[in-house]
């Protein structure tokens, strides 16, 4: 079985998040392709707002480029907002985005299995689209629970095991990666089906939402922009996204190219 790149420490702490550019381009390509599904950051902030009092202390664990961090800052105006990520490059992007939006918040570079934060610090915590980077996501949930005050809430977000699998067949049909269809899901350690069980190891699950997102890549160039940034495949193509697009145009049926993902959210509380 091929190694899952989202669980490979060398990749996670190396090429995937050494800079923010790759993640930004992947996110941009998906956002432009989306034709159905609510904005995930809006859903997360809505869930936090349901159970979090004014003047709260909020943690954004595995904050990435800070899209949810920024939304928390501008909509909830917490008394204290702490964004945590293991990538210094991504945290630099978070600080820039907060400053440009006149938002407030601090950043900490840390592994979410070992948060350098005191017990019972926070009223709310978010861990969005990050726990699938852990081979032991329950251990990260335990750390999040430790940092919450009794009754404090957490919003955990992830994707389904079969997210974007339609692209596997396209990549294989184009002979860009002959093993595309048998590569493991990027989300295999923490996904829509095991979300509740893992959350419940240290938290009380209050509510779960599952929403289908649908994406339509308009042409080969658009699809190539996404495929060039995803670590799932071992694509054999020279010339970057431009060369990849040329191969896709030659070998695939006419566009558009559709794919789907289930996005799942658990709202949970520290007992």
PDB file of C-alpha atoms in Angstrom:
ATOM      1  CA  UNK A   1       0.000   0.000   0.000  1.00  0.00           C
ATOM      2  CA  UNK A   2       1.489   3.409  -0.961  1.00  0.00           C
ATOM      3  CA  UNK A   3       2.356   5.789   1.858  1.00  0.00           C
ATOM      4  CA  UNK A   4      -0.278   8.439   2.586  1.00  0.00           C
ATOM      5  CA  UNK A   5       1.452  11.811   1.992  1.00  0.00           C
ATOM      6  CA  UNK A   6      -0.719  13.504   4.633  1.00  0.00           C
ATOM      7  CA  UNK A   7       0.786  11.128   7.210  1.00  0.00           C
ATOM      8  CA  UNK A   8       4.385  11.412   6.017  1.00  0.00           C
ATOM      9  CA  UNK A   9       6.237  13.741   8.442  1.00  0.00           C
ATOM     10  CA  UNK A  10       8.913  14.539   5.854  1.00  0.00           C
ATOM     11  CA  UNK A  11       6.289  15.781   3.409  1.00  0.00           C
ATOM     12  CA  UNK A  12       4.062  17.508   5.960  1.00  0.00           C
ATOM     13  CA  UNK A  13       6.975  19.416   7.480  1.00  0.00           C
ATOM     14  CA  UNK A  14       8.724  19.766   4.130  1.00  0.00           C
ATOM     15  CA  UNK A  15       7.328  20.367   0.668  1.00  0.00           C
ATOM     16  CA  UNK A  16       3.630  20.528   1.557  1.00  0.00           C
ATOM     17  CA  UNK A  17       3.799  23.436   3.993  1.00  0.00           C
ATOM     18  CA  UNK A  18       7.304  24.834   3.722  1.00  0.00           C
ATOM     19  CA  UNK A  19       5.686  27.841   2.034  1.00  0.00           C
ATOM     20  CA  UNK A  20       2.088  28.950   1.768  1.00  0.00           C
ATOM     21  CA  UNK A  21       2.007  29.065  -2.040  1.00  0.00           C
ATOM     22  CA  UNK A  22       1.095  25.448  -2.755  1.00  0.00           C
ATOM     23  CA  UNK A  23      -1.762  25.419  -0.246  1.00  0.00           C
ATOM     24  CA  UNK A  24      -2.994  28.808  -1.473  1.00  0.00           C
ATOM     25  CA  UNK A  25      -3.123  27.652  -5.104  1.00  0.00           C
ATOM     26  CA  UNK A  26      -4.886  24.390  -4.232  1.00  0.00           C
ATOM     27  CA  UNK A  27      -7.448  26.280  -2.171  1.00  0.00           C
ATOM     28  CA  UNK A  28      -7.950  28.870  -4.913  1.00  0.00           C
ATOM     29  CA  UNK A  29      -8.467  26.237  -7.609  1.00  0.00           C
ATOM     30  CA  UNK A  30     -11.058  24.422  -5.483  1.00  0.00           C
ATOM     31  CA  UNK A  31     -12.849  27.625  -4.518  1.00  0.00           C
ATOM     32  CA  UNK A  32     -13.167  28.670  -8.164  1.00  0.00           C
ATOM     33  CA  UNK A  33     -14.477  25.199  -9.049  1.00  0.00           C
ATOM     34  CA  UNK A  34     -17.102  24.936  -6.298  1.00  0.00           C
ATOM     35  CA  UNK A  35     -20.689  24.956  -7.525  1.00  0.00           C
ATOM     36  CA  UNK A  36     -22.422  23.580  -4.409  1.00  0.00           C
ATOM     37  CA  UNK A  37     -21.705  23.639  -0.694  1.00  0.00           C
ATOM     38  CA  UNK A  38     -21.530  26.314   1.975  1.00  0.00           C
ATOM     39  CA  UNK A  39     -18.307  28.117   2.808  1.00  0.00           C
ATOM     40  CA  UNK A  40     -16.632  25.944   5.440  1.00  0.00           C
ATOM     41  CA  UNK A  41     -15.219  28.840   7.453  1.00  0.00           C
ATOM     42  CA  UNK A  42     -18.703  30.372   7.724  1.00  0.00           C
ATOM     43  CA  UNK A  43     -20.180  27.074   8.942  1.00  0.00           C
ATOM     44  CA  UNK A  44     -17.420  26.700  11.534  1.00  0.00           C
ATOM     45  CA  UNK A  45     -17.842  30.223  12.879  1.00  0.00           C
ATOM     46  CA  UNK A  46     -21.625  29.771  13.018  1.00  0.00           C
ATOM     47  CA  UNK A  47     -21.128  26.644  15.146  1.00  0.00           C
ATOM     48  CA  UNK A  48     -18.677  28.399  17.456  1.00  0.00           C
ATOM     49  CA  UNK A  49     -21.010  31.379  17.824  1.00  0.00           C
ATOM     50  CA  UNK A  50     -23.886  29.112  18.950  1.00  0.00           C
ATOM     51  CA  UNK A  51     -22.110  28.157  22.177  1.00  0.00           C
ATOM     52  CA  UNK A  52     -19.471  30.799  22.825  1.00  0.00           C
ATOM     53  CA  UNK A  53     -20.081  33.888  24.976  1.00  0.00           C
ATOM     54  CA  UNK A  54     -18.861  37.396  24.085  1.00  0.00           C
ATOM     55  CA  UNK A  55     -15.302  38.098  25.156  1.00  0.00           C
ATOM     56  CA  UNK A  56     -14.248  34.487  24.690  1.00  0.00           C
ATOM     57  CA  UNK A  57     -10.799  32.958  24.372  1.00  0.00           C
ATOM     58  CA  UNK A  58     -10.679  30.997  21.096  1.00  0.00           C
ATOM     59  CA  UNK A  59      -8.021  28.648  19.712  1.00  0.00           C
ATOM     60  CA  UNK A  60      -7.608  27.850  16.012  1.00  0.00           C
ATOM     61  CA  UNK A  61      -5.594  24.624  15.973  1.00  0.00           C
ATOM     62  CA  UNK A  62      -3.856  23.679  12.732  1.00  0.00           C
ATOM     63  CA  UNK A  63      -4.851  27.070  11.371  1.00  0.00           C
ATOM     64  CA  UNK A  64      -3.083  26.774   8.002  1.00  0.00           C
ATOM     65  CA  UNK A  65      -3.224  30.041   6.061  1.00  0.00           C
ATOM     66  CA  UNK A  66      -5.686  31.474   8.571  1.00  0.00           C
ATOM     67  CA  UNK A  67      -8.948  31.563   6.621  1.00  0.00           C
ATOM     68  CA  UNK A  68     -10.946  30.436   9.659  1.00  0.00           C
ATOM     69  CA  UNK A  69      -8.742  32.489  11.987  1.00  0.00           C
ATOM     70  CA  UNK A  70      -9.598  35.613  10.038  1.00  0.00           C
ATOM     71  CA  UNK A  71     -13.310  34.815  10.050  1.00  0.00           C
ATOM     72  CA  UNK A  72     -13.259  34.249  13.828  1.00  0.00           C
ATOM     73  CA  UNK A  73     -11.440  37.523  14.360  1.00  0.00           C
ATOM     74  CA  UNK A  74     -13.719  39.657  12.220  1.00  0.00           C
ATOM     75  CA  UNK A  75     -17.062  38.054  13.121  1.00  0.00           C
ATOM     76  CA  UNK A  76     -16.703  36.982  16.750  1.00  0.00           C
ATOM     77  CA  UNK A  77     -14.232  39.595  18.029  1.00  0.00           C
ATOM     78  CA  UNK A  78     -12.945  37.309  20.789  1.00  0.00           C
ATOM     79  CA  UNK A  79     -11.103  38.718  23.776  1.00  0.00           C
ATOM     80  CA  UNK A  80      -8.174  36.529  22.829  1.00  0.00           C
ATOM     81  CA  UNK A  81      -7.548  34.532  19.658  1.00  0.00           C
ATOM     82  CA  UNK A  82      -4.613  32.139  19.344  1.00  0.00           C
ATOM     83  CA  UNK A  83      -3.745  30.502  16.014  1.00  0.00           C
ATOM     84  CA  UNK A  84      -1.564  27.381  16.207  1.00  0.00           C
ATOM     85  CA  UNK A  85       0.245  25.613  13.390  1.00  0.00           C
ATOM     86  CA  UNK A  86       3.453  23.627  12.920  1.00  0.00           C
ATOM     87  CA  UNK A  87       4.453  25.664   9.831  1.00  0.00           C
ATOM     88  CA  UNK A  88       6.239  28.966  10.389  1.00  0.00           C
ATOM     89  CA  UNK A  89       5.519  29.936   6.775  1.00  0.00           C
ATOM     90  CA  UNK A  90       1.779  29.479   7.203  1.00  0.00           C
ATOM     91  CA  UNK A  91       1.802  31.395  10.489  1.00  0.00           C
ATOM     92  CA  UNK A  92       3.557  34.306   8.758  1.00  0.00           C
ATOM     93  CA  UNK A  93       0.681  34.335   6.254  1.00  0.00           C
ATOM     94  CA  UNK A  94      -1.838  34.314   9.128  1.00  0.00           C
ATOM     95  CA  UNK A  95      -0.203  37.340  10.733  1.00  0.00           C
ATOM     96  CA  UNK A  96      -0.164  39.223   7.420  1.00  0.00           C
ATOM     97  CA  UNK A  97      -3.826  38.463   6.728  1.00  0.00           C
ATOM     98  CA  UNK A  98      -4.886  39.498  10.226  1.00  0.00           C
ATOM     99  CA  UNK A  99      -2.941  42.763   9.949  1.00  0.00           C
ATOM    100  CA  UNK A 100      -4.426  43.558   6.538  1.00  0.00           C
ATOM    101  CA  UNK A 101      -7.929  43.029   7.939  1.00  0.00           C
ATOM    102  CA  UNK A 102      -7.176  44.969  11.135  1.00  0.00           C
ATOM    103  CA  UNK A 103      -7.881  41.750  13.028  1.00  0.00           C
ATOM    104  CA  UNK A 104      -6.381  40.790  16.356  1.00  0.00           C
ATOM    105  CA  UNK A 105      -4.794  37.501  17.275  1.00  0.00           C
ATOM    106  CA  UNK A 106      -1.523  35.848  18.196  1.00  0.00           C
ATOM    107  CA  UNK A 107       0.249  32.849  16.692  1.00  0.00           C
ATOM    108  CA  UNK A 108       2.112  29.891  18.167  1.00  0.00           C
ATOM    109  CA  UNK A 109       4.255  27.431  16.231  1.00  0.00           C
ATOM    110  CA  UNK A 110       3.560  24.019  17.738  1.00  0.00           C
ATOM    111  CA  UNK A 111       2.581  20.417  17.102  1.00  0.00           C
ATOM    112  CA  UNK A 112      -1.084  19.904  17.955  1.00  0.00           C
ATOM    113  CA  UNK A 113      -0.185  16.749  19.880  1.00  0.00           C
ATOM    114  CA  UNK A 114       1.758  18.907  22.364  1.00  0.00           C
ATOM    115  CA  UNK A 115       0.141  22.318  22.715  1.00  0.00           C
ATOM    116  CA  UNK A 116       2.234  24.767  24.774  1.00  0.00           C
ATOM    117  CA  UNK A 117      -0.893  26.141  26.421  1.00  0.00           C
ATOM    118  CA  UNK A 118      -2.231  25.890  29.989  1.00  0.00           C
ATOM    119  CA  UNK A 119      -5.130  23.697  31.033  1.00  0.00           C
ATOM    120  CA  UNK A 120      -8.646  25.128  30.768  1.00  0.00           C
ATOM    121  CA  UNK A 121      -7.497  28.248  28.915  1.00  0.00           C
ATOM    122  CA  UNK A 122     -10.090  28.492  26.168  1.00  0.00           C
ATOM    123  CA  UNK A 123     -13.834  28.842  25.787  1.00  0.00           C
ATOM    124  CA  UNK A 124     -13.710  27.410  22.258  1.00  0.00           C
ATOM    125  CA  UNK A 125     -11.326  25.653  19.913  1.00  0.00           C
ATOM    126  CA  UNK A 126     -11.419  24.917  16.200  1.00  0.00           C
ATOM    127  CA  UNK A 127      -9.494  22.145  14.449  1.00  0.00           C
ATOM    128  CA  UNK A 128     -10.464  22.416  10.788  1.00  0.00           C
ATOM    129  CA  UNK A 129      -9.052  20.156   8.070  1.00  0.00           C
ATOM    130  CA  UNK A 130      -5.885  19.325   9.981  1.00  0.00           C
ATOM    131  CA  UNK A 131      -6.346  16.261  12.201  1.00  0.00           C
ATOM    132  CA  UNK A 132      -6.035  13.923   9.206  1.00  0.00           C
ATOM    133  CA  UNK A 133      -2.328  14.789   9.327  1.00  0.00           C
ATOM    134  CA  UNK A 134      -2.099  12.802  12.568  1.00  0.00           C
ATOM    135  CA  UNK A 135      -1.705   9.013  12.734  1.00  0.00           C
ATOM    136  CA  UNK A 136      -3.271   9.299  16.216  1.00  0.00           C
ATOM    137  CA  UNK A 137      -5.926  12.027  15.940  1.00  0.00           C
ATOM    138  CA  UNK A 138      -7.487  11.038  19.287  1.00  0.00           C
ATOM    139  CA  UNK A 139      -4.261  12.177  20.964  1.00  0.00           C
ATOM    140  CA  UNK A 140      -4.656  15.603  19.358  1.00  0.00           C
ATOM    141  CA  UNK A 141      -8.298  15.738  20.475  1.00  0.00           C
ATOM    142  CA  UNK A 142      -7.121  14.978  24.024  1.00  0.00           C
ATOM    143  CA  UNK A 143      -4.813  18.000  23.875  1.00  0.00           C
ATOM    144  CA  UNK A 144      -7.593  20.208  22.573  1.00  0.00           C
ATOM    145  CA  UNK A 145      -9.886  19.000  25.363  1.00  0.00           C
ATOM    146  CA  UNK A 146      -7.197  19.700  27.958  1.00  0.00           C
ATOM    147  CA  UNK A 147      -6.974  23.322  26.805  1.00  0.00           C
ATOM    148  CA  UNK A 148     -10.743  23.880  27.044  1.00  0.00           C
ATOM    149  CA  UNK A 149     -12.465  25.007  30.205  1.00  0.00           C
ATOM    150  CA  UNK A 150     -15.203  22.658  31.472  1.00  0.00           C
ATOM    151  CA  UNK A 151     -18.160  23.245  29.173  1.00  0.00           C
ATOM    152  CA  UNK A 152     -15.961  24.802  26.517  1.00  0.00           C
ATOM    153  CA  UNK A 153     -16.661  23.705  22.955  1.00  0.00           C
ATOM    154  CA  UNK A 154     -14.676  22.431  20.019  1.00  0.00           C
ATOM    155  CA  UNK A 155     -15.528  22.362  16.324  1.00  0.00           C
ATOM    156  CA  UNK A 156     -13.719  19.626  14.419  1.00  0.00           C
ATOM    157  CA  UNK A 157     -13.947  19.558  10.620  1.00  0.00           C
ATOM    158  CA  UNK A 158     -12.816  16.977   8.087  1.00  0.00           C
ATOM    159  CA  UNK A 159     -13.704  15.370   4.746  1.00  0.00           C
ATOM    160  CA  UNK A 160     -14.974  12.002   3.571  1.00  0.00           C
ATOM    161  CA  UNK A 161     -12.718   9.128   2.567  1.00  0.00           C
ATOM    162  CA  UNK A 162     -14.060   9.308  -1.001  1.00  0.00           C
ATOM    163  CA  UNK A 163     -13.462  13.042  -1.447  1.00  0.00           C
ATOM    164  CA  UNK A 164     -12.380  13.910  -5.010  1.00  0.00           C
ATOM    165  CA  UNK A 165     -12.199  10.239  -6.079  1.00  0.00           C
ATOM    166  CA  UNK A 166     -13.618  11.160  -9.497  1.00  0.00           C
ATOM    167  CA  UNK A 167     -10.243  12.772 -10.120  1.00  0.00           C
ATOM    168  CA  UNK A 168      -8.496   9.432  -9.512  1.00  0.00           C
ATOM    169  CA  UNK A 169     -10.083   8.024 -12.644  1.00  0.00           C
ATOM    170  CA  UNK A 170      -9.234  11.118 -14.684  1.00  0.00           C
ATOM    171  CA  UNK A 171      -5.594  10.968 -13.624  1.00  0.00           C
ATOM    172  CA  UNK A 172      -5.458   7.252 -14.412  1.00  0.00           C
ATOM    173  CA  UNK A 173      -7.238   7.662 -17.769  1.00  0.00           C
ATOM    174  CA  UNK A 174      -4.706  10.321 -18.747  1.00  0.00           C
ATOM    175  CA  UNK A 175      -1.914   7.868 -17.790  1.00  0.00           C
ATOM    176  CA  UNK A 176      -0.407  10.440 -15.452  1.00  0.00           C
ATOM    177  CA  UNK A 177      -0.353   8.029 -12.506  1.00  0.00           C
ATOM    178  CA  UNK A 178      -1.253   4.395 -13.259  1.00  0.00           C
ATOM    179  CA  UNK A 179      -1.865   3.754  -9.547  1.00  0.00           C
ATOM    180  CA  UNK A 180      -4.137   6.758  -8.991  1.00  0.00           C
ATOM    181  CA  UNK A 181      -7.282   4.737  -8.313  1.00  0.00           C
ATOM    182  CA  UNK A 182      -5.642   2.590  -5.628  1.00  0.00           C
ATOM    183  CA  UNK A 183      -3.830   5.298  -3.698  1.00  0.00           C
ATOM    184  CA  UNK A 184      -5.120   5.780  -0.131  1.00  0.00           C
ATOM    185  CA  UNK A 185      -7.472   8.598   0.699  1.00  0.00           C
ATOM    186  CA  UNK A 186      -5.663  11.633   2.037  1.00  0.00           C
ATOM    187  CA  UNK A 187      -8.223  11.652   4.845  1.00  0.00           C
ATOM    188  CA  UNK A 188      -7.885   8.043   5.998  1.00  0.00           C
ATOM    189  CA  UNK A 189      -6.862   8.776   9.611  1.00  0.00           C
ATOM    190  CA  UNK A 190      -9.663  11.263  10.384  1.00  0.00           C
ATOM    191  CA  UNK A 191     -12.690  11.357   8.120  1.00  0.00           C
ATOM    192  CA  UNK A 192     -16.455  11.714   8.011  1.00  0.00           C
ATOM    193  CA  UNK A 193     -17.149   8.169   9.208  1.00  0.00           C
ATOM    194  CA  UNK A 194     -14.795   8.089  12.218  1.00  0.00           C
ATOM    195  CA  UNK A 195     -15.162  11.770  13.187  1.00  0.00           C
ATOM    196  CA  UNK A 196     -17.726  11.148  15.940  1.00  0.00           C
ATOM    197  CA  UNK A 197     -15.921   8.165  17.453  1.00  0.00           C
ATOM    198  CA  UNK A 198     -12.623  10.027  17.653  1.00  0.00           C
ATOM    199  CA  UNK A 199     -14.201  13.224  19.001  1.00  0.00           C
ATOM    200  CA  UNK A 200     -16.055  11.203  21.647  1.00  0.00           C
ATOM    201  CA  UNK A 201     -12.828   9.812  23.107  1.00  0.00           C
ATOM    202  CA  UNK A 202     -12.333  13.049  25.048  1.00  0.00           C
ATOM    203  CA  UNK A 203     -15.344  15.271  24.315  1.00  0.00           C
ATOM    204  CA  UNK A 204     -19.128  15.061  24.402  1.00  0.00           C
ATOM    205  CA  UNK A 205     -20.453  15.313  20.850  1.00  0.00           C
ATOM    206  CA  UNK A 206     -23.388  17.737  20.635  1.00  0.00           C
ATOM    207  CA  UNK A 207     -24.093  17.936  16.925  1.00  0.00           C
ATOM    208  CA  UNK A 208     -22.760  16.611  13.613  1.00  0.00           C
ATOM    209  CA  UNK A 209     -23.245  18.057  10.136  1.00  0.00           C
ATOM    210  CA  UNK A 210     -22.440  16.418   6.802  1.00  0.00           C
ATOM    211  CA  UNK A 211     -22.596  18.578   3.672  1.00  0.00           C
ATOM    212  CA  UNK A 212     -21.868  17.650   0.073  1.00  0.00           C
ATOM    213  CA  UNK A 213     -19.616  19.965  -1.891  1.00  0.00           C
ATOM    214  CA  UNK A 214     -19.555  19.738  -5.678  1.00  0.00           C
ATOM    215  CA  UNK A 215     -16.781  21.092  -7.882  1.00  0.00           C
ATOM    216  CA  UNK A 216     -16.713  21.716 -11.621  1.00  0.00           C
ATOM    217  CA  UNK A 217     -13.347  22.287 -13.279  1.00  0.00           C
ATOM    218  CA  UNK A 218     -14.126  24.309 -16.376  1.00  0.00           C
ATOM    219  CA  UNK A 219     -11.255  23.157 -18.554  1.00  0.00           C
ATOM    220  CA  UNK A 220      -7.921  21.328 -18.591  1.00  0.00           C
ATOM    221  CA  UNK A 221      -6.018  24.394 -17.398  1.00  0.00           C
ATOM    222  CA  UNK A 222      -8.231  24.736 -14.331  1.00  0.00           C
ATOM    223  CA  UNK A 223      -7.956  21.015 -13.526  1.00  0.00           C
ATOM    224  CA  UNK A 224      -4.178  21.102 -14.003  1.00  0.00           C
ATOM    225  CA  UNK A 225      -3.862  23.933 -11.481  1.00  0.00           C
ATOM    226  CA  UNK A 226      -5.446  21.715  -8.858  1.00  0.00           C
ATOM    227  CA  UNK A 227      -3.692  18.464  -9.785  1.00  0.00           C
ATOM    228  CA  UNK A 228      -0.304  20.181  -9.727  1.00  0.00           C
ATOM    229  CA  UNK A 229      -0.813  21.063  -6.063  1.00  0.00           C
ATOM    230  CA  UNK A 230      -2.336  17.875  -4.620  1.00  0.00           C
ATOM    231  CA  UNK A 231       0.152  15.444  -3.066  1.00  0.00           C
ATOM    232  CA  UNK A 232      -2.037  12.371  -3.624  1.00  0.00           C
ATOM    233  CA  UNK A 233      -0.704  11.393  -7.029  1.00  0.00           C
ATOM    234  CA  UNK A 234       2.726  10.637  -8.487  1.00  0.00           C
ATOM    235  CA  UNK A 235       2.166  12.576 -11.687  1.00  0.00           C
ATOM    236  CA  UNK A 236       4.575  11.976 -14.537  1.00  0.00           C
ATOM    237  CA  UNK A 237       4.447  15.222 -16.502  1.00  0.00           C
ATOM    238  CA  UNK A 238       7.000  17.876 -17.327  1.00  0.00           C
ATOM    239  CA  UNK A 239       6.381  21.575 -17.702  1.00  0.00           C
ATOM    240  CA  UNK A 240       4.383  22.246 -14.529  1.00  0.00           C
ATOM    241  CA  UNK A 241       0.670  23.077 -14.767  1.00  0.00           C
ATOM    242  CA  UNK A 242       1.032  24.217 -18.391  1.00  0.00           C
ATOM    243  CA  UNK A 243       2.518  20.915 -19.518  1.00  0.00           C
ATOM    244  CA  UNK A 244       0.029  19.001 -17.411  1.00  0.00           C
ATOM    245  CA  UNK A 245      -2.873  20.892 -18.992  1.00  0.00           C
ATOM    246  CA  UNK A 246      -1.630  20.014 -22.473  1.00  0.00           C
ATOM    247  CA  UNK A 247      -1.629  16.299 -21.605  1.00  0.00           C
ATOM    248  CA  UNK A 248      -5.101  16.516 -20.062  1.00  0.00           C
ATOM    249  CA  UNK A 249      -6.503  18.220 -23.179  1.00  0.00           C
ATOM    250  CA  UNK A 250      -5.031  15.499 -25.375  1.00  0.00           C
ATOM    251  CA  UNK A 251      -6.066  12.457 -23.320  1.00  0.00           C
ATOM    252  CA  UNK A 252      -9.314  13.291 -21.518  1.00  0.00           C
ATOM    253  CA  UNK A 253     -12.889  13.692 -22.750  1.00  0.00           C
ATOM    254  CA  UNK A 254     -14.164  17.230 -23.195  1.00  0.00           C
ATOM    255  CA  UNK A 255     -14.677  19.284 -20.026  1.00  0.00           C
ATOM    256  CA  UNK A 256     -16.141  20.175 -17.598  1.00  0.00           C
ATOM    257  CA  UNK A 257     -14.785  17.764 -14.978  1.00  0.00           C
ATOM    258  CA  UNK A 258     -16.920  17.177 -11.886  1.00  0.00           C
ATOM    259  CA  UNK A 259     -15.858  15.913  -8.474  1.00  0.00           C
ATOM    260  CA  UNK A 260     -17.393  15.776  -4.998  1.00  0.00           C
ATOM    261  CA  UNK A 261     -16.463  15.851  -1.330  1.00  0.00           C
ATOM    262  CA  UNK A 262     -18.452  15.421   1.860  1.00  0.00           C
ATOM    263  CA  UNK A 263     -17.404  17.967   4.478  1.00  0.00           C
ATOM    264  CA  UNK A 264     -18.235  16.991   8.045  1.00  0.00           C
ATOM    265  CA  UNK A 265     -18.332  19.047  11.221  1.00  0.00           C
ATOM    266  CA  UNK A 266     -18.605  17.906  14.841  1.00  0.00           C
ATOM    267  CA  UNK A 267     -19.608  20.332  17.569  1.00  0.00           C
ATOM    268  CA  UNK A 268     -18.443  18.902  20.890  1.00  0.00           C
ATOM    269  CA  UNK A 269     -17.928  20.051  24.470  1.00  0.00           C
ATOM    270  CA  UNK A 270     -15.494  19.299  27.261  1.00  0.00           C
ATOM    271  CA  UNK A 271     -17.448  17.555  30.029  1.00  0.00           C
TER     272      UNK A 271
END
